[in-house]
C-alpha cells in the first residue's frame, strides 16, 4: 500500500494541486507571492548554506507565522544549550517567510520547495540536517520519505490530532499512517493527541507527550511586551479598560453595540479596539460605526491629542500583546467568523477572556471556559450583560483572571522537555547508534 499511496500522491495529487495553485495565483495575491517567492530558491539556499560553519545543523520547518511562534522558544533554548549549531528555518506560506526574514536566531530562512520527489532530494542535499524538526502538522510526504531514506532523525513538535480528524477516517488514515511512519518521534501536546496517533496505527515508542511550546512563547513574549509603554497613565487613570483584540466585522457587530450600552452609564469604561486588519478602509469604516453608536473615538496614533474619548482605535500592528497588559478583561476576535485567534495572549496577564461561539479550533479556549477563565457570548443580547458584569464586579474579574492565568502557569515547560529529548537524539547520532 505504501508504494500505491506514494504513486497516487506524486502522479495524481501533486500535479493536480500544482495546476490549482497556478490558476488560483491569477486571482489570489498570497498564493502568487508563494509561487514567485520560490523562484531561485535552490540557488539562494545554496549560497546561504555555504556560509555556515558549525559542526551540527538542525532544520526546523513551520507552515506559517503561527507555527513559527511555537518554534521560537525551541530555537532560543537551542541557542543557549549548543554553541556550535546552525539552524535553518523553512516556511510553506509567504506570510511566515516574509515576516521572519529578519529573525536573528536562525542562520538561514528559506521557503520549503513544493513537495515533488526531485525537489525534496535537492533540498535535503543542500540542507544536510543532523536532525529535522517539523512544527505541529505541516508534514510533506516526499520530504519525510527522503529524510527517512538518509536515516536523518525527524521529529514533529507540538503534534496534535483530534480523534474526529479527517486524517483518521479510512482510507485517508492509511495514507497518513504511511506518511507519519517516516517520523522518528511524535511529541504530542496531550494524552488525547497521543491516543489519536496510536489509533492511526503508529507504534507507541515513537509517541511521547511533551506539552505545547506556545505557553512558553507567550510567557517570553509577555516579558518583552511589558517593556513597552504604550498608553500614558493619564489616559488610564480611574478607567476600566476593555481590550478587543484581532476583531473582524462579525465581532464588532456584537461587541460595539454592547459596549455602547455600557458607556451610556459608566464614564470610566474605555474600549481599546484592535482590528485584525487595520487597513485604511477598515479604520474609516470603524470610525463611522463608532460615531454612529454615539461613541467618541480617537486613533492610537493620535493619543497625544486624547480628550476623554471612550474608544481608542488601534491603527498600528504588532502591539496587541503589549496592550493586554492594560486590560481589566478582553475580547478575542475571530470567534464569530472562521475560528478564534490567540486566547493565551490575554490569559497570560491573568485577565478574563470573552469570545464568540466559534472557538472549537482552540483547545485553549475550551479549557479556559471549563476553568471559568473565559465566557462565551453569541449575540448583542447576551454580550451586554456579560460585559456589564465584568465591568461592575471586581470579584468576578479577579476569580476569572486567576483561572485564566492558571492555564498558562500549569503548561509552561514544554520547551525544555523538547530540548532534552533533542539532546538525546543528537548524542545517539554523534555516537553512531
GROMACS .gro file of C-alpha atoms in nm:
model
  433
    1UNK     CA    1   0.000   0.000   0.000
    2UNK     CA    2   0.287   0.240   0.071
    3UNK     CA    3   0.402   0.226  -0.294
    4UNK     CA    4   0.045   0.277  -0.419
    5UNK     CA    5  -0.020   0.574  -0.192
    6UNK     CA    6   0.301   0.750  -0.294
    7UNK     CA    7   0.229   0.679  -0.661
    8UNK     CA    8  -0.117   0.834  -0.629
    9UNK     CA    9   0.025   1.128  -0.435
   10UNK     CA   10   0.301   1.205  -0.686
   11UNK     CA   11   0.123   1.118  -1.011
   12UNK     CA   12  -0.227   1.244  -0.931
   13UNK     CA   13  -0.243   1.468  -0.622
   14UNK     CA   14   0.070   1.682  -0.664
   15UNK     CA   15   0.016   1.766  -1.035
   16UNK     CA   16  -0.350   1.847  -0.962
   17UNK     CA   17  -0.254   2.068  -0.668
   18UNK     CA   18   0.010   2.247  -0.875
   19UNK     CA   19  -0.244   2.318  -1.150
   20UNK     CA   20  -0.493   2.455  -0.897
   21UNK     CA   21  -0.225   2.678  -0.742
   22UNK     CA   22  -0.120   2.815  -1.081
   23UNK     CA   23  -0.479   2.907  -1.168
   24UNK     CA   24  -0.553   3.043  -0.820
   25UNK     CA   25  -0.240   3.259  -0.830
   26UNK     CA   26  -0.402   3.466  -1.105
   27UNK     CA   27  -0.666   3.580  -0.856
   28UNK     CA   28  -0.511   3.532  -0.511
   29UNK     CA   29  -0.217   3.757  -0.419
   30UNK     CA   30  -0.092   3.540  -0.132
   31UNK     CA   31  -0.071   3.228  -0.349
   32UNK     CA   32   0.105   3.429  -0.620
   33UNK     CA   33   0.360   3.554  -0.366
   34UNK     CA   34   0.428   3.197  -0.258
   35UNK     CA   35   0.496   3.085  -0.616
   36UNK     CA   36   0.705   3.387  -0.716
   37UNK     CA   37   0.896   3.379  -0.387
   38UNK     CA   38   1.022   3.027  -0.462
   39UNK     CA   39   1.191   3.128  -0.787
   40UNK     CA   40   1.564   3.082  -0.745
   41UNK     CA   41   1.506   2.903  -0.413
   42UNK     CA   42   1.781   2.646  -0.455
   43UNK     CA   43   2.040   2.896  -0.578
   44UNK     CA   44   1.976   3.128  -0.284
   45UNK     CA   45   1.968   2.842  -0.036
   46UNK     CA   46   2.296   2.704  -0.171
   47UNK     CA   47   2.460   3.044  -0.131
   48UNK     CA   48   2.330   3.080   0.227
   49UNK     CA   49   2.431   2.727   0.325
   50UNK     CA   50   2.790   2.782   0.207
   51UNK     CA   51   2.831   3.047   0.477
   52UNK     CA   52   2.750   2.805   0.762
   53UNK     CA   53   3.040   2.682   0.974
   54UNK     CA   54   2.900   2.493   1.275
   55UNK     CA   55   2.955   2.119   1.315
   56UNK     CA   56   2.586   2.048   1.378
   57UNK     CA   57   2.288   2.153   1.173
   58UNK     CA   58   1.917   2.147   1.260
   59UNK     CA   59   1.637   2.210   1.012
   60UNK     CA   60   1.315   2.348   1.163
   61UNK     CA   61   1.007   2.371   0.942
   62UNK     CA   62   0.687   2.565   1.012
   63UNK     CA   63   0.391   2.615   0.783
   64UNK     CA   64   0.335   2.980   0.867
   65UNK     CA   65   0.389   3.252   1.123
   66UNK     CA   66   0.165   3.097   1.388
   67UNK     CA   67   0.356   2.770   1.385
   68UNK     CA   68   0.689   2.953   1.383
   69UNK     CA   69   0.589   3.135   1.702
   70UNK     CA   70   0.572   2.788   1.858
   71UNK     CA   71   0.921   2.711   1.726
   72UNK     CA   72   1.080   3.030   1.862
   73UNK     CA   73   1.119   2.914   2.225
   74UNK     CA   74   1.277   2.592   2.094
   75UNK     CA   75   1.524   2.788   1.882
   76UNK     CA   76   1.607   3.024   2.169
   77UNK     CA   77   1.667   2.730   2.404
   78UNK     CA   78   1.885   2.553   2.146
   79UNK     CA   79   2.096   2.867   2.114
   80UNK     CA   80   2.156   2.864   2.489
   81UNK     CA   81   2.223   2.489   2.502
   82UNK     CA   82   2.451   2.448   2.199
   83UNK     CA   83   2.724   2.690   2.093
   84UNK     CA   84   2.826   2.506   1.776
   85UNK     CA   85   2.495   2.477   1.595
   86UNK     CA   86   2.346   2.610   1.270
   87UNK     CA   87   1.969   2.645   1.242
   88UNK     CA   88   1.785   2.650   0.909
   89UNK     CA   89   1.420   2.760   0.931
   90UNK     CA   90   1.182   2.695   0.643
   91UNK     CA   91   0.824   2.800   0.568
   92UNK     CA   92   0.547   2.695   0.337
   93UNK     CA   93   0.344   3.018   0.340
   94UNK     CA   94   0.466   3.358   0.216
   95UNK     CA   95   0.335   3.532   0.529
   96UNK     CA   96   0.556   3.320   0.755
   97UNK     CA   97   0.859   3.357   0.530
   98UNK     CA   98   0.824   3.733   0.478
   99UNK     CA   99   0.761   3.815   0.843
  100UNK     CA  100   1.057   3.608   0.961
  101UNK     CA  101   1.331   3.722   0.725
  102UNK     CA  102   1.488   3.934   0.999
  103UNK     CA  103   1.465   3.670   1.275
  104UNK     CA  104   1.820   3.674   1.409
  105UNK     CA  105   1.832   3.340   1.593
  106UNK     CA  106   1.806   3.138   1.270
  107UNK     CA  107   2.111   3.122   1.043
  108UNK     CA  108   1.911   3.064   0.726
  109UNK     CA  109   1.548   3.150   0.643
  110UNK     CA  110   1.402   2.983   0.334
  111UNK     CA  111   1.089   2.853   0.170
  112UNK     CA  112   1.039   2.479   0.160
  113UNK     CA  113   1.008   2.380  -0.208
  114UNK     CA  114   0.688   2.231  -0.342
  115UNK     CA  115   0.672   1.865  -0.245
  116UNK     CA  116   0.796   1.686  -0.555
  117UNK     CA  117   1.046   1.398  -0.513
  118UNK     CA  118   1.319   1.580  -0.708
  119UNK     CA  119   1.269   1.899  -0.504
  120UNK     CA  120   1.283   1.707  -0.176
  121UNK     CA  121   1.609   1.536  -0.273
  122UNK     CA  122   1.769   1.861  -0.385
  123UNK     CA  123   1.656   2.050  -0.075
  124UNK     CA  124   1.791   1.790   0.168
  125UNK     CA  125   2.113   1.760  -0.036
  126UNK     CA  126   2.170   2.129   0.037
  127UNK     CA  127   2.049   2.148   0.397
  128UNK     CA  128   2.212   1.822   0.517
  129UNK     CA  129   2.047   1.838   0.862
  130UNK     CA  130   2.160   1.628   1.155
  131UNK     CA  131   1.801   1.647   1.282
  132UNK     CA  132   1.480   1.773   1.121
  133UNK     CA  133   1.204   1.928   1.335
  134UNK     CA  134   0.853   1.985   1.199
  135UNK     CA  135   0.615   2.206   1.394
  136UNK     CA  136   0.261   2.088   1.462
  137UNK     CA  137   0.117   1.937   1.144
  138UNK     CA  138   0.290   2.059   0.826
  139UNK     CA  139   0.429   1.727   0.705
  140UNK     CA  140   0.519   1.678   0.340
  141UNK     CA  141   0.535   1.312   0.228
  142UNK     CA  142   0.826   1.333  -0.018
  143UNK     CA  143   1.045   1.534   0.217
  144UNK     CA  144   0.968   1.291   0.501
  145UNK     CA  145   1.045   0.988   0.289
  146UNK     CA  146   1.376   1.139   0.176
  147UNK     CA  147   1.477   1.212   0.536
  148UNK     CA  148   1.394   0.853   0.632
  149UNK     CA  149   1.599   0.717   0.341
  150UNK     CA  150   1.902   0.906   0.469
  151UNK     CA  151   1.848   0.799   0.832
  152UNK     CA  152   1.807   1.160   0.943
  153UNK     CA  153   1.609   1.173   1.271
  154UNK     CA  154   1.285   1.362   1.212
  155UNK     CA  155   1.071   1.489   1.499
  156UNK     CA  156   0.734   1.658   1.499
  157UNK     CA  157   0.690   1.908   1.783
  158UNK     CA  158   0.358   2.025   1.930
  159UNK     CA  159   0.191   1.739   1.744
  160UNK     CA  160  -0.185   1.745   1.769
  161UNK     CA  161  -0.452   1.519   1.622
  162UNK     CA  162  -0.817   1.527   1.717
  163UNK     CA  163  -1.000   1.197   1.735
  164UNK     CA  164  -1.261   1.324   1.489
  165UNK     CA  165  -0.998   1.444   1.239
  166UNK     CA  166  -1.042   1.351   0.873
  167UNK     CA  167  -0.688   1.211   0.890
  168UNK     CA  168  -0.830   0.923   1.094
  169UNK     CA  169  -1.106   0.832   0.850
  170UNK     CA  170  -1.032   0.533   0.627
  171UNK     CA  171  -0.879   0.527   0.364
  172UNK     CA  172  -0.715   0.864   0.438
  173UNK     CA  173  -0.597   0.717   0.768
  174UNK     CA  174  -0.395   0.453   0.585
  175UNK     CA  175  -0.225   0.717   0.370
  176UNK     CA  176  -0.131   0.925   0.675
  177UNK     CA  177  -0.007   0.615   0.855
  178UNK     CA  178   0.249   0.558   0.579
  179UNK     CA  179   0.348   0.927   0.588
  180UNK     CA  180   0.383   0.955   0.967
  181UNK     CA  181   0.566   0.624   0.986
  182UNK     CA  182   0.868   0.807   0.844
  183UNK     CA  183   0.896   1.012   1.163
  184UNK     CA  184   1.145   0.919   1.432
  185UNK     CA  185   0.935   1.075   1.708
  186UNK     CA  186   0.596   1.239   1.753
  187UNK     CA  187   0.600   1.471   2.055
  188UNK     CA  188   0.237   1.545   2.130
  189UNK     CA  189   0.058   1.820   2.316
  190UNK     CA  190  -0.162   1.590   2.524
  191UNK     CA  191  -0.251   1.231   2.610
  192UNK     CA  192  -0.558   1.263   2.385
  193UNK     CA  193  -0.335   1.355   2.089
  194UNK     CA  194  -0.105   1.062   2.164
  195UNK     CA  195  -0.404   0.825   2.170
  196UNK     CA  196  -0.522   0.959   1.833
  197UNK     CA  197  -0.181   0.896   1.673
  198UNK     CA  198  -0.181   0.545   1.818
  199UNK     CA  199  -0.526   0.491   1.669
  200UNK     CA  200  -0.370   0.574   1.332
  201UNK     CA  201  -0.164   0.258   1.384
  202UNK     CA  202   0.170   0.412   1.476
  203UNK     CA  203   0.387   0.227   1.726
  204UNK     CA  204   0.384   0.360   2.082
  205UNK     CA  205   0.762   0.408   2.143
  206UNK     CA  206   0.785   0.691   1.890
  207UNK     CA  207   0.495   0.882   2.053
  208UNK     CA  208   0.569   1.091   2.363
  209UNK     CA  209   0.360   1.352   2.547
  210UNK     CA  210   0.570   1.667   2.595
  211UNK     CA  211   0.320   1.954   2.601
  212UNK     CA  212   0.294   2.269   2.394
  213UNK     CA  213   0.565   2.531   2.348
  214UNK     CA  214   0.306   2.801   2.277
  215UNK     CA  215   0.271   2.851   2.652
  216UNK     CA  216   0.644   2.912   2.683
  217UNK     CA  217   0.641   3.150   2.388
  218UNK     CA  218   0.353   3.361   2.516
  219UNK     CA  219   0.526   3.381   2.855
  220UNK     CA  220   0.851   3.500   2.692
  221UNK     CA  221   0.665   3.748   2.471
  222UNK     CA  222   0.486   3.887   2.775
  223UNK     CA  223   0.819   3.966   2.940
  224UNK     CA  224   0.928   4.159   2.631
  225UNK     CA  225   0.588   4.327   2.585
  226UNK     CA  226   0.588   4.464   2.938
  227UNK     CA  227   0.893   4.671   2.847
  228UNK     CA  228   0.674   4.870   2.607
  229UNK     CA  229   0.495   5.172   2.750
  230UNK     CA  230   0.217   5.236   2.501
  231UNK     CA  231  -0.051   5.420   2.697
  232UNK     CA  232   0.006   5.730   2.912
  233UNK     CA  233  -0.105   5.696   3.273
  234UNK     CA  234  -0.337   5.996   3.245
  235UNK     CA  235  -0.548   5.803   2.994
  236UNK     CA  236  -0.571   5.500   3.224
  237UNK     CA  237  -0.636   5.686   3.549
  238UNK     CA  238  -0.971   5.582   3.701
  239UNK     CA  239  -1.051   5.379   3.390
  240UNK     CA  240  -1.171   5.021   3.349
  241UNK     CA  241  -1.010   4.901   3.029
  242UNK     CA  242  -1.164   4.654   2.784
  243UNK     CA  243  -0.933   4.540   2.500
  244UNK     CA  244  -1.092   4.393   2.188
  245UNK     CA  245  -0.817   4.201   2.009
  246UNK     CA  246  -0.800   4.086   1.645
  247UNK     CA  247  -1.159   4.181   1.568
  248UNK     CA  248  -1.342   4.115   1.243
  249UNK     CA  249  -1.665   4.287   1.132
  250UNK     CA  250  -1.869   3.995   1.270
  251UNK     CA  251  -1.715   4.052   1.615
  252UNK     CA  252  -1.764   4.427   1.600
  253UNK     CA  253  -2.133   4.388   1.515
  254UNK     CA  254  -2.178   4.225   1.857
  255UNK     CA  255  -1.919   4.395   2.077
  256UNK     CA  256  -1.958   4.760   1.972
  257UNK     CA  257  -2.335   4.790   2.040
  258UNK     CA  258  -2.289   4.607   2.371
  259UNK     CA  259  -2.011   4.844   2.474
  260UNK     CA  260  -2.221   5.145   2.374
  261UNK     CA  261  -2.481   5.040   2.631
  262UNK     CA  262  -2.206   5.018   2.894
  263UNK     CA  263  -2.062   5.358   2.804
  264UNK     CA  264  -2.403   5.525   2.845
  265UNK     CA  265  -2.397   5.480   3.221
  266UNK     CA  266  -2.029   5.416   3.301
  267UNK     CA  267  -1.796   5.704   3.217
  268UNK     CA  268  -1.495   5.503   3.338
  269UNK     CA  269  -1.535   5.243   3.061
  270UNK     CA  270  -1.260   5.254   2.798
  271UNK     CA  271  -1.252   5.021   2.497
  272UNK     CA  272  -0.928   4.965   2.305
  273UNK     CA  273  -1.033   4.826   1.968
  274UNK     CA  274  -0.765   4.638   1.772
  275UNK     CA  275  -0.893   4.526   1.429
  276UNK     CA  276  -0.730   4.217   1.280
  277UNK     CA  277  -0.653   4.408   0.961
  278UNK     CA  278  -0.606   4.780   1.040
  279UNK     CA  279  -0.620   4.896   0.679
  280UNK     CA  280  -0.736   5.249   0.596
  281UNK     CA  281  -1.079   5.129   0.472
  282UNK     CA  282  -1.123   4.921   0.790
  283UNK     CA  283  -1.030   5.212   1.017
  284UNK     CA  284  -1.258   5.454   0.834
  285UNK     CA  285  -1.546   5.205   0.848
  286UNK     CA  286  -1.498   5.157   1.221
  287UNK     CA  287  -1.480   5.529   1.290
  288UNK     CA  288  -1.813   5.580   1.114
  289UNK     CA  289  -1.970   5.288   1.301
  290UNK     CA  290  -1.842   5.406   1.640
  291UNK     CA  291  -1.961   5.761   1.581
  292UNK     CA  292  -2.299   5.627   1.468
  293UNK     CA  293  -2.316   5.443   1.801
  294UNK     CA  294  -2.255   5.777   1.977
  295UNK     CA  295  -1.911   5.671   2.096
  296UNK     CA  296  -1.619   5.912   2.099
  297UNK     CA  297  -1.317   5.763   1.923
  298UNK     CA  298  -0.952   5.853   1.877
  299UNK     CA  299  -0.687   5.666   1.682
  300UNK     CA  300  -0.392   5.521   1.870
  301UNK     CA  301  -0.153   5.726   1.657
  302UNK     CA  302  -0.326   6.046   1.776
  303UNK     CA  303  -0.317   5.976   2.151
  304UNK     CA  304  -0.116   6.293   2.210
  305UNK     CA  305  -0.448   6.472   2.147
  306UNK     CA  306  -0.653   6.248   2.378
  307UNK     CA  307  -0.954   6.424   2.526
  308UNK     CA  308  -1.157   6.173   2.730
  309UNK     CA  309  -1.265   5.960   2.432
  310UNK     CA  310  -1.409   5.625   2.537
  311UNK     CA  311  -1.272   5.426   2.240
  312UNK     CA  312  -0.910   5.403   2.126
  313UNK     CA  313  -0.894   5.263   1.771
  314UNK     CA  314  -0.557   5.099   1.715
  315UNK     CA  315  -0.408   5.175   1.374
  316UNK     CA  316  -0.074   5.000   1.436
  317UNK     CA  317   0.027   4.635   1.408
  318UNK     CA  318   0.236   4.416   1.637
  319UNK     CA  319   0.132   4.572   1.968
  320UNK     CA  320  -0.176   4.371   2.070
  321UNK     CA  321   0.003   4.154   2.327
  322UNK     CA  322   0.152   4.463   2.492
  323UNK     CA  323  -0.190   4.631   2.504
  324UNK     CA  324  -0.339   4.341   2.700
  325UNK     CA  325  -0.125   4.444   2.998
  326UNK     CA  326  -0.353   4.746   3.045
  327UNK     CA  327  -0.678   4.549   3.027
  328UNK     CA  328  -0.915   4.458   3.307
  329UNK     CA  329  -1.059   4.200   3.068
  330UNK     CA  330  -1.051   4.126   2.696
  331UNK     CA  331  -1.245   4.002   2.398
  332UNK     CA  332  -1.065   3.784   2.141
  333UNK     CA  333  -1.187   3.806   1.784
  334UNK     CA  334  -1.240   3.554   1.507
  335UNK     CA  335  -1.496   3.359   1.707
  336UNK     CA  336  -1.794   3.481   1.504
  337UNK     CA  337  -1.607   3.400   1.184
  338UNK     CA  338  -1.386   3.105   1.087
  339UNK     CA  339  -1.226   3.045   1.427
  340UNK     CA  340  -1.089   3.224   1.729
  341UNK     CA  341  -0.749   3.394   1.748
  342UNK     CA  342  -0.493   3.361   2.029
  343UNK     CA  343  -0.660   3.342   2.372
  344UNK     CA  344  -0.333   3.277   2.557
  345UNK     CA  345  -0.217   3.635   2.499
  346UNK     CA  346  -0.475   3.788   2.737
  347UNK     CA  347  -0.473   3.483   2.966
  348UNK     CA  348  -0.102   3.523   3.039
  349UNK     CA  349  -0.185   3.859   3.201
  350UNK     CA  350  -0.437   3.697   3.433
  351UNK     CA  351  -0.746   3.869   3.295
  352UNK     CA  352  -1.087   3.724   3.199
  353UNK     CA  353  -1.144   3.649   2.832
  354UNK     CA  354  -1.466   3.682   2.632
  355UNK     CA  355  -1.526   3.536   2.286
  356UNK     CA  356  -1.795   3.412   2.050
  357UNK     CA  357  -1.931   3.066   1.967
  358UNK     CA  358  -1.679   2.955   1.702
  359UNK     CA  359  -1.388   2.857   1.924
  360UNK     CA  360  -1.368   2.480   1.879
  361UNK     CA  361  -1.048   2.531   1.677
  362UNK     CA  362  -0.876   2.632   2.002
  363UNK     CA  363  -0.823   2.374   2.274
  364UNK     CA  364  -0.705   2.657   2.500
  365UNK     CA  365  -1.031   2.847   2.453
  366UNK     CA  366  -1.236   2.543   2.552
  367UNK     CA  367  -1.013   2.483   2.853
  368UNK     CA  368  -1.050   2.846   2.962
  369UNK     CA  369  -1.428   2.813   2.953
  370UNK     CA  370  -1.413   2.490   3.153
  371UNK     CA  371  -1.196   2.658   3.419
  372UNK     CA  372  -1.415   2.967   3.444
  373UNK     CA  373  -1.148   3.192   3.293
  374UNK     CA  374  -1.348   3.272   2.980
  375UNK     CA  375  -1.707   3.348   2.884
  376UNK     CA  376  -1.888   3.275   2.557
  377UNK     CA  377  -2.131   3.523   2.401
  378UNK     CA  378  -2.350   3.460   2.098
  379UNK     CA  379  -2.526   3.793   2.035
  380UNK     CA  380  -2.555   4.154   2.149
  381UNK     CA  381  -2.831   4.048   2.385
  382UNK     CA  382  -2.604   3.824   2.593
  383UNK     CA  383  -2.282   4.016   2.528
  384UNK     CA  384  -2.412   4.326   2.706
  385UNK     CA  385  -2.496   4.160   3.041
  386UNK     CA  386  -2.166   3.970   3.031
  387UNK     CA  387  -1.967   4.289   2.974
  388UNK     CA  388  -2.170   4.471   3.238
  389UNK     CA  389  -2.090   4.201   3.493
  390UNK     CA  390  -1.719   4.218   3.416
  391UNK     CA  391  -1.712   4.597   3.425
  392UNK     CA  392  -1.905   4.614   3.753
  393UNK     CA  393  -1.786   4.317   3.959
  394UNK     CA  394  -1.419   4.319   4.057
  395UNK     CA  395  -1.455   3.984   4.238
  396UNK     CA  396  -1.575   3.816   3.918
  397UNK     CA  397  -1.286   3.969   3.723
  398UNK     CA  398  -1.032   3.857   3.983
  399UNK     CA  399  -1.159   3.498   4.006
  400UNK     CA  400  -1.184   3.456   3.629
  401UNK     CA  401  -0.844   3.617   3.578
  402UNK     CA  402  -0.679   3.374   3.821
  403UNK     CA  403  -0.843   3.082   3.641
  404UNK     CA  404  -0.716   3.211   3.305
  405UNK     CA  405  -0.360   3.259   3.430
  406UNK     CA  406  -0.354   2.913   3.588
  407UNK     CA  407  -0.391   2.756   3.243
  408UNK     CA  408  -0.070   2.921   3.125
  409UNK     CA  409   0.116   2.866   3.451
  410UNK     CA  410   0.043   2.492   3.457
  411UNK     CA  411   0.158   2.435   3.099
  412UNK     CA  412   0.486   2.623   3.085
  413UNK     CA  413   0.789   2.395   3.044
  414UNK     CA  414   0.735   2.201   2.720
  415UNK     CA  415   1.032   2.370   2.554
  416UNK     CA  416   1.286   2.228   2.797
  417UNK     CA  417   1.136   1.880   2.765
  418UNK     CA  418   1.169   1.905   2.388
  419UNK     CA  419   1.528   2.030   2.403
  420UNK     CA  420   1.619   1.749   2.645
  421UNK     CA  421   1.471   1.495   2.403
  422UNK     CA  422   1.654   1.653   2.111
  423UNK     CA  423   1.979   1.639   2.307
  424UNK     CA  424   1.936   1.263   2.345
  425UNK     CA  425   1.880   1.229   1.970
  426UNK     CA  426   2.193   1.430   1.892
  427UNK     CA  427   2.404   1.220   2.132
  428UNK     CA  428   2.283   0.900   1.967
  429UNK     CA  429   2.358   1.043   1.624
  430UNK     CA  430   2.706   1.159   1.730
  431UNK     CA  431   2.784   0.814   1.868
  432UNK     CA  432   2.656   0.643   1.555
  433UNK     CA  433   2.388   0.444   1.739
   0.00000   0.00000   0.00000
